[in-house]
């Protein structure tokens, strides 16, 4: 009898020993019986051989049967394995550094032959250019049919290869709440009330989305020369023909307001519009590798890192909002390209790793892309974030309250100052940081641009002041919000859009670009959760 402390294997050994002992006694008796009847056994005919073989199996020693059974049991147990549970944690952060900061790693583009580059789509081998009026085969229905499937976007074969490269990028934990949760219907209504939105501002956003939907091309893209789509039903296209070829930038600009309003390719009134736009943009990038890292370049003909930054923000937001695994691959590859394009001074400029260093305007879009990637739990290397902070140190003045273009500025540059302050907020400066307080005073005293002539500045300044909150934001918001609502086109083909002026570098991009920025300004109340709220659900970069 096995003791109470014995295990299953000990009990099996005891039983096995008892079986062997019993089998030995039985075998001794059997041998004696066999010797007494040997003569009778020899008289059997050959026809009884098969019966003998059957009797042999029945007469097999008990110890042999027991042995075979135990061996069989052990073999079965040997085939059963219990794997340790695997815990996967997507990670991202950066550790604290000294004031001098780390040295920025220098990257170099591989000289890849065309056949070494992975093509995203056989149908699109060159970026799309629109130079002639677009023939719309049928009117575009912006009301999504109920039967449209809320399924992930189908991706090409390189999706698996371009999955988030956590092994290649050093990252730490990013345990945030639901990304972009401020855009769901209930939270959106709450934030709209708390931060100064109105029914009129929301109605303006809705009309703008309809305008964008009417100007989507049959292939899902948009163009800054929007008049080619509506056949001049509304004017003021991009004045620069070269910019008109920046299809990826135009598509990203048109889609960002949809995502800002909570519309995705899996949910919402404009689901079909967003779905087709994402399909086009994902397929229209240029995949490749930089130092073995999979990347996608979204710069268009005559385009620059502005184009790519906008596309990267869009893909990361779409992934953060839906969790669609088909978007994870191109979003991560777009982030990878941002990282590898960083200049040695920690900034970004028009071309990857530009020798004369970065400029604050381009840096703003790339930092926002990294932030969006972070919110979607994609891999973002800490060194890239730290590098952007070094660049901001380089171009700041007045103790960090103002920012220049490529270096400190003697006089106020309101646009780059707003960009720099927002980047500082994203990279960890607190609300009571002296430079943040002083910088907010600068923007508040300047106010919104006169007659909406600088929506680029208004867009960044609105985000800074909204994050800071208080009376300064209330005054700034009331003035800018009411102005934009009053200036939105109310009839004709232009209904729902904005066009202030063609003067100035930014405004040359025309009606589509100005409409995108005006719409995103009116979404500022809920595009992102407040960074400085008591229970913010979106984390800053934990540096």
Coordinates of C-alpha atoms in Angstrom, one line a residue:
X1 CA 0.0 0.0 0.0
X2 CA 1.5 3.3 -1.0
X3 CA 1.8 6.0 1.7
X4 CA -0.3 9.1 1.6
X5 CA 2.8 11.1 0.6
X6 CA 3.5 9.0 -2.5
X7 CA 2.7 10.4 -6.0
X8 CA 1.2 8.8 -9.1
X9 CA 4.6 7.6 -10.3
X10 CA 5.4 6.0 -6.9
X11 CA 2.1 4.1 -6.9
X12 CA 2.8 2.9 -10.4
X13 CA 6.2 1.5 -9.3
X14 CA 4.6 -0.4 -6.4
X15 CA 2.0 -1.9 -8.6
X16 CA 4.6 -2.8 -11.2
X17 CA 6.7 -4.6 -8.5
X18 CA 3.6 -6.5 -7.3
X19 CA 2.8 -7.6 -10.8
X20 CA 6.3 -8.8 -11.4
X21 CA 6.2 -11.0 -8.2
X22 CA 2.8 -12.5 -9.1
X23 CA 4.0 -13.1 -12.6
X24 CA 7.1 -15.0 -11.4
X25 CA 4.9 -17.3 -9.2
X26 CA 2.5 -17.9 -12.1
X27 CA 5.4 -18.7 -14.5
X28 CA 6.8 -21.3 -12.1
X29 CA 3.5 -23.1 -11.8
X30 CA 3.1 -22.9 -15.6
X31 CA 6.6 -24.5 -16.2
X32 CA 5.6 -27.4 -13.9
X33 CA 2.4 -28.0 -15.7
X34 CA 4.1 -27.8 -19.1
X35 CA 6.7 -30.5 -18.2
X36 CA 3.8 -32.9 -17.2
X37 CA 1.9 -32.6 -20.4
X38 CA 4.8 -32.2 -22.9
X39 CA 4.0 -35.5 -24.8
X40 CA 0.4 -34.4 -25.3
X41 CA 1.4 -31.0 -26.7
X42 CA 3.7 -32.7 -29.3
X43 CA 0.7 -34.6 -30.8
X44 CA -1.1 -31.4 -32.1
X45 CA -1.3 -31.0 -35.9
X46 CA 0.1 -28.1 -37.9
X47 CA -3.5 -26.9 -38.5
X48 CA -3.6 -25.8 -34.9
X49 CA -0.7 -23.3 -35.3
X50 CA -3.0 -20.3 -35.6
X51 CA -4.9 -21.4 -32.5
X52 CA -1.5 -21.8 -30.7
X53 CA -0.6 -18.2 -31.6
X54 CA -3.9 -17.0 -30.2
X55 CA -3.4 -19.1 -27.0
X56 CA 0.1 -17.7 -26.7
X57 CA -1.3 -14.1 -26.4
X58 CA -3.7 -15.3 -23.8
X59 CA -0.9 -17.1 -22.0
X60 CA 1.5 -14.2 -22.0
X61 CA 3.1 -13.6 -18.6
X62 CA 1.2 -11.0 -16.5
X63 CA 4.5 -9.1 -15.8
X64 CA 5.0 -8.7 -19.6
X65 CA 1.4 -7.3 -20.1
X66 CA 1.9 -5.0 -17.1
X67 CA 5.2 -3.8 -18.5
X68 CA 3.7 -3.0 -21.9
X69 CA 0.8 -1.1 -20.2
X70 CA 3.1 1.0 -18.1
X71 CA 5.4 1.8 -21.0
X72 CA 2.4 2.9 -23.0
X73 CA 1.2 5.1 -20.2
X74 CA 4.7 6.7 -19.8
X75 CA 4.8 7.3 -23.6
X76 CA 1.4 9.1 -23.5
X77 CA 2.5 11.2 -20.6
X78 CA 5.7 12.1 -22.3
X79 CA 3.8 13.5 -25.3
X80 CA 1.7 15.8 -23.1
X81 CA 3.4 19.2 -22.3
X82 CA 2.1 22.2 -20.4
X83 CA 3.6 25.4 -21.8
X84 CA 4.3 28.3 -19.5
X85 CA 1.8 31.1 -20.2
X86 CA 3.2 33.8 -22.5
X87 CA 2.7 37.4 -21.5
X88 CA 3.1 39.9 -24.3
X89 CA 3.5 43.5 -23.2
X90 CA 3.7 46.3 -25.9
X91 CA 6.1 48.8 -24.6
X92 CA 7.2 52.4 -25.0
X93 CA 8.8 55.1 -22.9
X94 CA 12.2 56.9 -22.5
X95 CA 14.3 57.2 -19.4
X96 CA 15.4 60.4 -17.9
X97 CA 18.6 61.9 -19.3
X98 CA 21.1 64.5 -18.4
X99 CA 20.8 68.0 -19.6
X100 CA 23.3 67.3 -22.4
X101 CA 21.1 64.4 -23.7
X102 CA 22.2 61.4 -25.7
X103 CA 24.0 61.5 -29.0
X104 CA 21.6 61.0 -31.9
X105 CA 22.2 57.8 -33.8
X106 CA 23.0 58.5 -37.4
X107 CA 21.1 56.5 -40.0
X108 CA 21.8 55.8 -43.6
X109 CA 19.5 54.8 -46.4
X110 CA 20.4 51.5 -48.0
X111 CA 21.2 51.7 -51.7
X112 CA 18.6 49.1 -52.6
X113 CA 18.0 48.0 -56.2
X114 CA 14.4 48.2 -57.4
X115 CA 13.9 44.5 -57.3
X116 CA 14.9 44.5 -53.6
X117 CA 12.1 46.8 -52.7
X118 CA 8.8 45.3 -51.7
X119 CA 5.9 46.6 -53.8
X120 CA 2.7 47.4 -51.9
X121 CA 0.4 46.9 -54.8
X122 CA 0.9 45.8 -58.4
X123 CA -1.7 48.3 -59.5
X124 CA 0.2 51.3 -58.1
X125 CA 3.8 51.5 -59.1
X126 CA 4.1 55.3 -59.2
X127 CA 2.4 57.9 -57.0
X128 CA -0.9 59.0 -58.4
X129 CA -1.0 62.4 -60.1
X130 CA -4.2 64.2 -61.0
X131 CA -3.9 66.8 -63.8
X132 CA -7.3 66.5 -65.6
X133 CA -10.9 66.7 -64.4
X134 CA -12.0 63.5 -62.7
X135 CA -14.9 61.6 -64.2
X136 CA -17.2 60.5 -61.4
X137 CA -19.0 57.4 -62.8
X138 CA -21.8 57.9 -60.3
X139 CA -22.8 60.3 -57.5
X140 CA -21.0 59.4 -54.3
X141 CA -23.3 58.3 -51.5
X142 CA -22.0 59.6 -48.2
X143 CA -24.5 57.7 -46.2
X144 CA -23.0 54.4 -45.4
X145 CA -25.4 51.4 -46.1
X146 CA -26.1 49.3 -43.0
X147 CA -25.0 46.2 -44.7
X148 CA -21.4 47.3 -45.1
X149 CA -19.2 44.9 -43.2
X150 CA -17.2 46.2 -40.3
X151 CA -14.2 44.0 -41.2
X152 CA -10.5 44.8 -41.1
X153 CA -9.0 46.3 -44.2
X154 CA -7.4 43.7 -46.5
X155 CA -3.6 44.2 -46.6
X156 CA -0.9 42.9 -48.8
X157 CA 1.6 40.2 -48.2
X158 CA 4.2 42.5 -46.5
X159 CA 1.8 43.1 -43.5
X160 CA 3.3 40.3 -41.4
X161 CA 6.8 41.3 -42.1
X162 CA 6.2 44.9 -41.2
X163 CA 4.5 44.2 -37.9
X164 CA 5.7 46.3 -34.9
X165 CA 9.4 45.6 -34.6
X166 CA 9.6 45.5 -30.8
X167 CA 12.8 43.4 -31.0
X168 CA 14.5 46.0 -33.1
X169 CA 13.5 49.1 -31.1
X170 CA 14.2 49.4 -27.4
X171 CA 10.9 50.2 -25.7
X172 CA 9.3 50.2 -22.3
X173 CA 5.7 49.9 -21.0
X174 CA 2.9 52.1 -22.3
X175 CA -0.1 51.1 -20.2
X176 CA -2.5 53.8 -21.2
X177 CA -6.3 53.7 -21.3
X178 CA -8.3 53.3 -24.5
X179 CA -6.5 55.5 -27.1
X180 CA -8.5 58.3 -28.6
X181 CA -11.3 57.5 -26.2
X182 CA -12.3 61.2 -26.2
X183 CA -13.8 60.7 -29.6
X184 CA -16.5 58.2 -28.7
X185 CA -20.0 59.7 -28.6
X186 CA -20.6 60.1 -24.9
X187 CA -17.1 61.4 -24.0
X188 CA -17.2 63.7 -27.1
X189 CA -20.4 65.3 -25.9
X190 CA -19.0 65.8 -22.4
X191 CA -15.7 67.4 -23.6
X192 CA -17.6 69.5 -26.1
X193 CA -19.5 71.1 -23.3
X194 CA -16.6 71.4 -20.9
X195 CA -14.1 73.0 -23.3
X196 CA -16.3 75.4 -25.2
X197 CA -17.8 73.7 -28.2
X198 CA -21.3 74.6 -29.3
X199 CA -24.1 73.1 -31.4
X200 CA -23.1 75.6 -34.1
X201 CA -19.5 74.5 -34.1
X202 CA -20.5 70.8 -34.3
X203 CA -22.9 71.5 -37.2
X204 CA -20.0 73.2 -39.0
X205 CA -17.8 70.1 -38.5
X206 CA -20.6 67.9 -39.9
X207 CA -21.0 70.1 -43.0
X208 CA -17.2 70.1 -43.5
X209 CA -17.2 66.3 -43.5
X210 CA -19.9 66.2 -46.1
X211 CA -17.8 68.6 -48.3
X212 CA -14.8 66.3 -48.0
X213 CA -16.9 63.3 -48.9
X214 CA -18.2 65.0 -52.0
X215 CA -14.6 65.7 -53.2
X216 CA -13.3 62.2 -52.7
X217 CA -12.0 60.7 -56.0
X218 CA -13.2 57.3 -57.2
X219 CA -9.9 55.7 -56.2
X220 CA -10.4 56.9 -52.6
X221 CA -7.9 59.7 -52.6
X222 CA -8.2 63.5 -52.4
X223 CA -6.3 66.2 -54.3
X224 CA -5.4 69.8 -53.4
X225 CA -6.7 70.6 -56.8
X226 CA -10.2 69.7 -55.6
X227 CA -11.9 71.6 -58.5
X228 CA -10.9 68.7 -60.8
X229 CA -13.2 66.5 -58.8
X230 CA -16.2 68.8 -58.5
X231 CA -15.6 70.3 -62.0
X232 CA -15.2 73.8 -60.6
X233 CA -18.4 73.7 -58.5
X234 CA -16.1 75.4 -55.9
X235 CA -13.0 77.3 -56.7
X236 CA -9.7 78.3 -55.0
X237 CA -7.7 75.1 -55.5
X238 CA -4.0 74.8 -54.7
X239 CA -2.2 77.7 -56.5
X240 CA 1.0 75.7 -56.7
X241 CA 0.9 73.0 -59.4
X242 CA 3.7 71.1 -57.7
X243 CA 1.7 70.9 -54.5
X244 CA -1.3 69.8 -56.4
X245 CA 0.6 66.5 -57.0
X246 CA 0.9 65.8 -53.3
X247 CA -1.9 63.3 -53.3
X248 CA -0.9 61.5 -50.0
X249 CA -0.8 64.8 -48.1
X250 CA -4.2 65.8 -49.5
X251 CA -5.7 62.4 -48.6
X252 CA -4.3 62.5 -45.1
X253 CA -5.5 66.1 -44.6
X254 CA -9.0 65.1 -45.7
X255 CA -9.2 62.0 -43.6
X256 CA -7.9 63.5 -40.3
X257 CA -11.1 65.5 -39.7
X258 CA -13.1 62.3 -40.0
X259 CA -11.1 60.5 -37.4
X260 CA -11.2 63.6 -35.2
X261 CA -15.0 63.4 -35.2
X262 CA -14.9 59.7 -34.3
X263 CA -15.6 58.4 -37.8
X264 CA -13.6 55.3 -38.7
X265 CA -13.5 52.7 -41.4
X266 CA -15.3 50.3 -39.0
X267 CA -17.9 52.6 -37.6
X268 CA -19.8 55.8 -38.3
X269 CA -21.9 57.6 -40.9
X270 CA -18.9 58.1 -43.2
X271 CA -17.5 54.6 -42.8
X272 CA -17.3 53.9 -46.5
X273 CA -15.5 57.2 -47.2
X274 CA -12.9 56.5 -44.6
X275 CA -12.5 52.9 -45.7
X276 CA -11.7 53.8 -49.3
X277 CA -9.4 56.6 -48.2
X278 CA -7.3 54.4 -46.0
X279 CA -7.2 51.7 -48.7
X280 CA -5.7 54.2 -51.1
X281 CA -3.2 55.7 -48.7
X282 CA -1.9 52.3 -47.5
X283 CA -1.3 51.2 -51.1
X284 CA 0.2 54.4 -52.3
X285 CA 3.3 54.5 -50.1
X286 CA 6.8 53.4 -51.1
X287 CA 8.0 50.4 -49.0
X288 CA 11.6 49.6 -48.5
X289 CA 14.2 49.1 -45.8
X290 CA 16.6 51.4 -43.9
X291 CA 19.4 49.6 -42.1
X292 CA 17.3 46.4 -42.3
X293 CA 14.2 48.1 -40.8
X294 CA 11.0 47.9 -42.8
X295 CA 9.7 51.4 -43.7
X296 CA 7.1 53.1 -45.9
X297 CA 7.8 56.5 -47.4
X298 CA 4.7 58.6 -48.0
X299 CA 6.4 61.6 -49.6
X300 CA 4.8 62.4 -52.9
X301 CA 6.2 64.0 -56.1
X302 CA 7.7 67.3 -55.1
X303 CA 6.7 66.5 -51.6
X304 CA 8.7 66.3 -48.4
X305 CA 8.5 65.2 -44.8
X306 CA 5.3 67.3 -44.3
X307 CA 3.5 64.7 -46.5
X308 CA 4.9 61.8 -44.6
X309 CA 4.2 63.2 -41.2
X310 CA 0.5 63.8 -42.0
X311 CA 0.2 60.3 -43.4
X312 CA 1.9 58.8 -40.4
X313 CA -0.4 60.6 -38.0
X314 CA -3.4 59.4 -39.9
X315 CA -2.4 55.7 -39.9
X316 CA -1.4 55.8 -36.3
X317 CA -4.7 57.4 -35.3
X318 CA -6.7 55.0 -37.4
X319 CA -4.9 52.0 -35.7
X320 CA -5.3 53.5 -32.2
X321 CA -9.0 54.0 -32.7
X322 CA -9.9 50.6 -34.2
X323 CA -7.1 48.2 -33.4
X324 CA -7.4 46.9 -36.9
X325 CA -4.3 44.6 -37.3
X326 CA -4.1 45.4 -41.0
X327 CA -3.3 49.0 -40.2
X328 CA -0.6 48.1 -37.6
X329 CA 2.0 47.1 -40.3
X330 CA 1.9 50.3 -42.4
X331 CA 1.5 52.5 -39.3
X332 CA 4.6 51.0 -37.8
X333 CA 6.5 51.2 -41.0
X334 CA 5.5 54.9 -41.3
X335 CA 6.8 55.5 -37.8
X336 CA 10.0 53.7 -38.6
X337 CA 10.6 56.0 -41.6
X338 CA 10.1 59.0 -39.2
X339 CA 12.7 57.6 -36.9
X340 CA 15.2 56.9 -39.6
X341 CA 14.7 60.3 -41.2
X342 CA 15.7 62.2 -38.1
X343 CA 18.5 64.7 -38.5
X344 CA 21.7 64.7 -36.4
X345 CA 20.5 67.7 -34.4
X346 CA 17.3 65.7 -33.4
X347 CA 15.0 67.5 -35.7
X348 CA 13.4 66.8 -39.1
X349 CA 13.4 68.8 -42.3
X350 CA 12.1 68.5 -45.9
X351 CA 14.3 65.5 -46.7
X352 CA 15.5 62.6 -44.5
X353 CA 18.6 63.4 -42.4
X354 CA 19.0 66.8 -44.1
X355 CA 22.6 67.9 -43.3
X356 CA 21.6 71.5 -42.3
X357 CA 19.4 70.1 -39.5
X358 CA 15.7 70.3 -38.7
X359 CA 13.1 73.0 -38.6
X360 CA 10.4 73.5 -36.0
X361 CA 7.5 73.3 -38.4
X362 CA 8.4 69.9 -39.8
X363 CA 9.4 68.7 -36.3
X364 CA 5.8 69.4 -35.1
X365 CA 4.3 66.9 -37.5
X366 CA 6.8 64.2 -36.7
X367 CA 6.4 64.6 -33.0
X368 CA 2.7 64.4 -33.4
X369 CA 3.2 61.2 -35.4
X370 CA 5.3 59.7 -32.7
X371 CA 2.7 60.7 -30.1
X372 CA -0.1 59.1 -32.2
X373 CA 2.1 55.9 -32.6
X374 CA 2.6 55.9 -28.8
X375 CA -1.1 56.1 -28.2
X376 CA -1.6 53.2 -30.5
X377 CA 1.0 51.1 -28.6
X378 CA 3.4 51.0 -31.6
X379 CA 7.1 50.8 -31.1
X380 CA 8.7 54.3 -30.8
X381 CA 12.4 54.4 -29.7
X382 CA 13.1 56.6 -26.7
X383 CA 16.2 58.1 -28.5
X384 CA 14.0 59.6 -31.1
X385 CA 11.9 61.4 -28.6
X386 CA 14.9 62.6 -26.7
X387 CA 16.4 63.8 -29.9
X388 CA 13.4 66.0 -30.6
X389 CA 13.8 67.5 -27.1
X390 CA 17.4 68.3 -27.9
X391 CA 16.3 70.1 -31.1
X392 CA 13.7 72.1 -29.1
X393 CA 16.5 73.1 -26.7
X394 CA 18.5 74.3 -29.8
X395 CA 15.7 76.6 -31.2
X396 CA 14.2 77.9 -28.0
X397 CA 14.5 81.4 -26.6
X398 CA 13.2 83.2 -23.5
X399 CA 13.8 80.2 -21.4
X400 CA 11.7 77.9 -23.6
X401 CA 8.7 80.2 -23.9
X402 CA 9.3 81.0 -27.6
X403 CA 10.7 79.0 -30.5
X404 CA 12.4 79.9 -33.8
X405 CA 12.4 78.1 -37.1
X406 CA 15.9 76.5 -37.3
X407 CA 17.4 78.4 -34.3
X408 CA 16.5 80.9 -31.6
X409 CA 14.6 83.9 -33.0
X410 CA 15.1 87.5 -31.9
X411 CA 11.5 88.5 -32.6
X412 CA 8.4 86.5 -31.9
X413 CA 7.6 83.8 -34.5
X414 CA 4.0 82.9 -33.4
X415 CA 3.7 79.8 -35.6
X416 CA 6.8 78.0 -34.5
X417 CA 6.3 79.1 -30.9
X418 CA 2.9 77.4 -30.8
X419 CA 4.5 74.3 -32.4
X420 CA 7.3 74.2 -29.9
X421 CA 5.1 74.7 -26.9
X422 CA 2.8 71.9 -27.9
X423 CA 5.8 69.6 -28.4
X424 CA 7.0 70.5 -25.0
X425 CA 3.6 69.5 -23.5
X426 CA 3.7 66.2 -25.3
X427 CA 7.2 65.5 -24.1
X428 CA 6.5 66.0 -20.5
X429 CA 6.6 69.7 -19.5
X430 CA 4.0 70.2 -16.8
X431 CA 1.3 72.9 -16.7
X432 CA 3.2 74.9 -14.1
X433 CA 6.5 74.9 -15.9
X434 CA 7.6 78.6 -16.1
X435 CA 8.2 78.4 -19.8
X436 CA 4.7 76.9 -20.5
X437 CA 3.1 79.6 -18.4
X438 CA 5.0 82.4 -20.1
X439 CA 4.5 80.9 -23.6
X440 CA 0.7 80.6 -23.0
X441 CA 0.7 84.3 -22.1
X442 CA 2.5 85.1 -25.3
X443 CA -0.1 83.2 -27.4
X444 CA -3.0 84.5 -25.4
X445 CA -1.9 88.1 -25.8
X446 CA -1.5 87.7 -29.6
X447 CA -4.8 85.9 -30.0
X448 CA -6.1 84.2 -33.1
X449 CA -4.7 85.3 -36.5
X450 CA -6.4 88.3 -38.1
X451 CA -9.3 87.2 -40.3
X452 CA -8.2 83.6 -40.3
X453 CA -5.1 84.4 -42.5
X454 CA -2.9 82.0 -40.6
X455 CA -4.9 78.8 -39.8
X456 CA -1.7 76.9 -39.4
X457 CA -0.8 79.1 -36.3
X458 CA -4.4 79.0 -35.1
X459 CA -4.4 75.2 -35.2
X460 CA -1.4 74.8 -33.0
X461 CA -2.2 77.7 -30.7
X462 CA -5.7 76.4 -30.1
X463 CA -4.2 73.0 -29.0
X464 CA -1.7 74.7 -26.6
X465 CA -4.3 76.9 -25.0
X466 CA -7.0 74.2 -24.8
X467 CA -4.5 72.0 -23.0
X468 CA -3.7 74.8 -20.6
X469 CA -7.3 75.8 -20.1
X470 CA -8.7 78.6 -18.0
X471 CA -9.8 82.1 -18.9
X472 CA -7.1 82.5 -21.5
X473 CA -8.4 79.5 -23.4
X474 CA -12.0 80.6 -23.0
X475 CA -11.3 84.0 -24.6
X476 CA -9.2 82.6 -27.4
X477 CA -11.7 79.9 -28.2
X478 CA -14.7 82.1 -28.2
X479 CA -13.1 84.5 -30.7
X480 CA -11.7 81.8 -33.0
X481 CA -14.7 79.4 -32.9
X482 CA -17.3 82.1 -33.7
X483 CA -15.2 83.5 -36.5
X484 CA -14.8 80.1 -38.2
X485 CA -18.4 79.2 -37.9
X486 CA -19.4 82.6 -39.4
X487 CA -17.0 82.2 -42.4
X488 CA -17.9 78.7 -43.5
X489 CA -19.5 78.6 -46.9
X490 CA -23.2 78.0 -46.6
X491 CA -24.4 77.2 -50.2
X492 CA -23.4 75.9 -53.6
X493 CA -20.6 73.5 -54.3
X494 CA -18.4 75.1 -51.6
X495 CA -21.0 74.5 -48.8
X496 CA -19.2 73.3 -45.7
X497 CA -15.7 74.5 -46.7
X498 CA -13.5 77.5 -45.9
X499 CA -11.2 79.7 -48.0
X500 CA -9.8 82.8 -46.4
X501 CA -7.0 83.9 -48.7
X502 CA -4.4 82.7 -51.1
X503 CA -1.7 84.9 -49.7
X504 CA 1.0 83.3 -47.7
X505 CA 3.0 80.1 -48.0
X506 CA 0.4 78.0 -46.1
X507 CA -2.7 79.5 -47.8
X508 CA -1.3 78.6 -51.3
X509 CA -2.4 75.1 -50.6
X510 CA -6.0 76.2 -51.3
X511 CA -9.5 75.4 -50.1
X512 CA -9.0 71.7 -49.1
X513 CA -6.1 72.5 -46.9
X514 CA -7.8 75.4 -45.2
X515 CA -11.0 73.4 -44.7
X516 CA -9.0 70.6 -43.1
X517 CA -7.3 72.9 -40.6
X518 CA -10.5 74.9 -39.8
X519 CA -12.4 71.6 -39.1
X520 CA -9.7 70.2 -36.9
X521 CA -9.7 73.5 -34.9
X522 CA -13.4 73.1 -34.3
X523 CA -12.7 69.5 -33.1
X524 CA -10.1 70.6 -30.6
X525 CA -12.4 70.1 -27.7
X526 CA -12.4 66.3 -28.1
X527 CA -9.6 65.3 -30.5
X528 CA -7.4 64.4 -27.5
X529 CA -8.1 64.0 -23.8
X530 CA -6.7 66.9 -21.7
X531 CA -3.1 66.3 -20.8
X532 CA -3.4 68.2 -17.5
X533 CA -6.8 66.9 -16.3
X534 CA -6.9 65.1 -12.9
X535 CA -7.6 61.8 -14.6
X536 CA -6.3 62.2 -18.1
X537 CA -6.7 58.9 -20.1
X538 CA -4.0 59.7 -22.6
X539 CA -0.4 59.7 -21.3
X540 CA 2.3 62.1 -22.2
X541 CA 5.6 60.6 -23.3
X542 CA 7.0 59.4 -19.9
X543 CA 10.5 60.8 -20.2

